[in-house]
Amino acid sequence: MIAALLIAAPAAASGPDAWSKFDGEVRAACITASKFRNAQTSSVIGFDDRVGKVALLVSGIWPQPHMKGARGTMLCLYDKRGRDAFVDEAKGWSAVDDRR
C-alpha cells in the first residue's frame, strides 16, 4: 500500500491540472514582467529539467506614452526554482496563436 502511494504521488504532481496551474503562473509572471498593456502570451515552451527554465513570448502594447500605442514582443524566461520572470525585447519574433 505504501509503495503504491509513493509511486502515485509523482504522477499526481504532474497531472493536467498541475500543468495548467503552472502554465497560468508562468503566463501571469511574464505578463507582469513585460509591463505590456493588453498582453497575450504564446504557449509555454518547456526544456529539460536540468535547465530549470521555461520560455514564452509576450506581445502587447508598450505602456510608455512616447511609444504612442505601438505593439511589441518580449521573450520571457521563467526560472522554475526561483519563480522569477526575466524579459527582453524580441523584435521580429512571433508565435502561432495556438489558443482554440
PDB file of C-alpha atoms in Angstrom:
ATOM      1  CA  MET A   1       0.000   0.000   0.000  1.00  0.00           C
ATOM      2  CA  ILE A   2       2.743   2.475   0.936  1.00  0.00           C
ATOM      3  CA  ALA A   3       4.655   1.659  -2.246  1.00  0.00           C
ATOM      4  CA  ALA A   4       1.543   2.391  -4.297  1.00  0.00           C
ATOM      5  CA  LEU A   5       1.195   5.801  -2.650  1.00  0.00           C
ATOM      6  CA  LEU A   6       4.836   6.652  -3.287  1.00  0.00           C
ATOM      7  CA  ILE A   7       4.524   5.704  -6.932  1.00  0.00           C
ATOM      8  CA  ALA A   8       1.247   7.612  -7.416  1.00  0.00           C
ATOM      9  CA  ALA A   9       2.454  10.856  -5.803  1.00  0.00           C
ATOM     10  CA  PRO A  10       4.794  11.987  -8.616  1.00  0.00           C
ATOM     11  CA  ALA A  11       2.172  11.204 -11.229  1.00  0.00           C
ATOM     12  CA  ALA A  12      -0.396  13.336  -9.417  1.00  0.00           C
ATOM     13  CA  ALA A  13       2.075  16.206  -9.113  1.00  0.00           C
ATOM     14  CA  SER A  14       2.482  16.356 -12.886  1.00  0.00           C
ATOM     15  CA  GLY A  15      -1.114  15.775 -13.908  1.00  0.00           C
ATOM     16  CA  PRO A  16      -3.065  18.000 -16.312  1.00  0.00           C
ATOM     17  CA  ASP A  17      -4.395  20.246 -13.532  1.00  0.00           C
ATOM     18  CA  ALA A  18      -0.912  20.813 -12.119  1.00  0.00           C
ATOM     19  CA  TRP A  19       0.491  21.662 -15.565  1.00  0.00           C
ATOM     20  CA  SER A  20      -2.404  24.028 -16.250  1.00  0.00           C
ATOM     21  CA  LYS A  21      -1.829  25.791 -12.925  1.00  0.00           C
ATOM     22  CA  PHE A  22       1.918  26.038 -13.614  1.00  0.00           C
ATOM     23  CA  ASP A  23       1.304  27.470 -17.106  1.00  0.00           C
ATOM     24  CA  GLY A  24      -1.037  30.071 -15.594  1.00  0.00           C
ATOM     25  CA  GLU A  25       1.602  31.086 -13.041  1.00  0.00           C
ATOM     26  CA  VAL A  26       4.243  31.396 -15.763  1.00  0.00           C
ATOM     27  CA  ARG A  27       1.972  33.454 -18.011  1.00  0.00           C
ATOM     28  CA  ALA A  28       0.986  35.790 -15.152  1.00  0.00           C
ATOM     29  CA  ALA A  29       4.611  36.322 -14.077  1.00  0.00           C
ATOM     30  CA  CYS A  30       5.749  37.000 -17.644  1.00  0.00           C
ATOM     31  CA  ILE A  31       2.902  39.418 -18.355  1.00  0.00           C
ATOM     32  CA  THR A  32       3.703  41.310 -15.150  1.00  0.00           C
ATOM     33  CA  ALA A  33       7.417  41.441 -16.008  1.00  0.00           C
ATOM     34  CA  SER A  34       6.678  42.714 -19.535  1.00  0.00           C
ATOM     35  CA  LYS A  35       4.558  45.634 -18.258  1.00  0.00           C
ATOM     36  CA  PHE A  36       2.639  45.454 -21.562  1.00  0.00           C
ATOM     37  CA  ARG A  37      -0.976  46.557 -21.725  1.00  0.00           C
ATOM     38  CA  ASN A  38      -3.430  44.057 -23.238  1.00  0.00           C
ATOM     39  CA  ALA A  39      -0.729  41.384 -23.109  1.00  0.00           C
ATOM     40  CA  GLN A  40      -1.110  37.957 -24.688  1.00  0.00           C
ATOM     41  CA  THR A  41       1.268  35.022 -24.470  1.00  0.00           C
ATOM     42  CA  SER A  42       2.356  32.131 -26.628  1.00  0.00           C
ATOM     43  CA  SER A  43       2.330  28.598 -25.308  1.00  0.00           C
ATOM     44  CA  VAL A  44       4.829  27.800 -22.586  1.00  0.00           C
ATOM     45  CA  ILE A  45       7.897  26.078 -24.032  1.00  0.00           C
ATOM     46  CA  GLY A  46       9.499  23.624 -21.630  1.00  0.00           C
ATOM     47  CA  PHE A  47      13.107  22.486 -21.539  1.00  0.00           C
ATOM     48  CA  ASP A  48      14.898  19.582 -19.921  1.00  0.00           C
ATOM     49  CA  ASP A  49      14.578  19.776 -16.119  1.00  0.00           C
ATOM     50  CA  ARG A  50      18.338  20.336 -15.868  1.00  0.00           C
ATOM     51  CA  VAL A  51      17.848  23.767 -17.473  1.00  0.00           C
ATOM     52  CA  GLY A  52      15.338  24.819 -14.825  1.00  0.00           C
ATOM     53  CA  LYS A  53      13.602  27.313 -17.075  1.00  0.00           C
ATOM     54  CA  VAL A  54      10.685  27.615 -19.465  1.00  0.00           C
ATOM     55  CA  ALA A  55      10.124  30.285 -22.104  1.00  0.00           C
ATOM     56  CA  LEU A  56       7.300  32.055 -23.876  1.00  0.00           C
ATOM     57  CA  LEU A  57       6.644  35.143 -25.947  1.00  0.00           C
ATOM     58  CA  VAL A  58       4.602  38.034 -24.585  1.00  0.00           C
ATOM     59  CA  SER A  59       3.034  40.514 -27.005  1.00  0.00           C
ATOM     60  CA  GLY A  60       1.192  43.673 -26.120  1.00  0.00           C
ATOM     61  CA  ILE A  61       1.114  47.454 -26.176  1.00  0.00           C
ATOM     62  CA  TRP A  62       4.097  49.371 -24.816  1.00  0.00           C
ATOM     63  CA  PRO A  63       2.971  51.339 -21.738  1.00  0.00           C
ATOM     64  CA  GLN A  64       5.225  54.358 -22.282  1.00  0.00           C
ATOM     65  CA  PRO A  65       3.369  57.421 -23.631  1.00  0.00           C
ATOM     66  CA  HIS A  66       6.122  58.205 -26.160  1.00  0.00           C
ATOM     67  CA  MET A  67       5.524  54.790 -27.785  1.00  0.00           C
ATOM     68  CA  LYS A  68       2.051  56.037 -28.834  1.00  0.00           C
ATOM     69  CA  GLY A  69       0.328  52.662 -28.550  1.00  0.00           C
ATOM     70  CA  ALA A  70       2.931  50.704 -30.516  1.00  0.00           C
ATOM     71  CA  ARG A  71       2.894  46.932 -30.135  1.00  0.00           C
ATOM     72  CA  GLY A  72       5.896  44.943 -29.004  1.00  0.00           C
ATOM     73  CA  THR A  73       7.044  41.416 -28.268  1.00  0.00           C
ATOM     74  CA  MET A  74       9.262  40.175 -25.461  1.00  0.00           C
ATOM     75  CA  LEU A  75      10.888  36.841 -24.802  1.00  0.00           C
ATOM     76  CA  CYS A  76      10.285  35.718 -21.238  1.00  0.00           C
ATOM     77  CA  LEU A  77      12.451  33.183 -19.433  1.00  0.00           C
ATOM     78  CA  TYR A  78      10.840  31.857 -16.269  1.00  0.00           C
ATOM     79  CA  ASP A  79      13.054  30.326 -13.596  1.00  0.00           C
ATOM     80  CA  LYS A  80      11.166  27.398 -12.086  1.00  0.00           C
ATOM     81  CA  ARG A  81      13.208  27.258  -8.893  1.00  0.00           C
ATOM     82  CA  GLY A  82      13.157  30.978  -8.049  1.00  0.00           C
ATOM     83  CA  ARG A  83       9.785  31.612  -9.714  1.00  0.00           C
ATOM     84  CA  ASP A  84      11.244  34.707 -11.365  1.00  0.00           C
ATOM     85  CA  ALA A  85      10.415  36.013 -14.836  1.00  0.00           C
ATOM     86  CA  PHE A  86      13.035  37.755 -16.966  1.00  0.00           C
ATOM     87  CA  VAL A  87      12.054  39.587 -20.153  1.00  0.00           C
ATOM     88  CA  ASP A  88      13.842  41.250 -23.028  1.00  0.00           C
ATOM     89  CA  GLU A  89      12.616  42.634 -26.316  1.00  0.00           C
ATOM     90  CA  ALA A  90      12.262  40.024 -29.052  1.00  0.00           C
ATOM     91  CA  LYS A  91      11.659  42.292 -32.020  1.00  0.00           C
ATOM     92  CA  GLY A  92      10.711  40.274 -35.082  1.00  0.00           C
ATOM     93  CA  TRP A  93       9.924  37.088 -33.159  1.00  0.00           C
ATOM     94  CA  SER A  94       6.458  35.625 -33.434  1.00  0.00           C
ATOM     95  CA  ALA A  95       4.486  32.577 -32.418  1.00  0.00           C
ATOM     96  CA  VAL A  96       1.485  30.873 -33.904  1.00  0.00           C
ATOM     97  CA  ASP A  97      -1.592  31.550 -31.798  1.00  0.00           C
ATOM     98  CA  ASP A  98      -2.478  28.028 -30.716  1.00  0.00           C
ATOM     99  CA  ARG A  99      -5.291  29.001 -28.353  1.00  0.00           C
ATOM    100  CA  ARG A 100      -8.519  27.460 -29.557  1.00  0.00           C
TER     101      ARG A 100
END
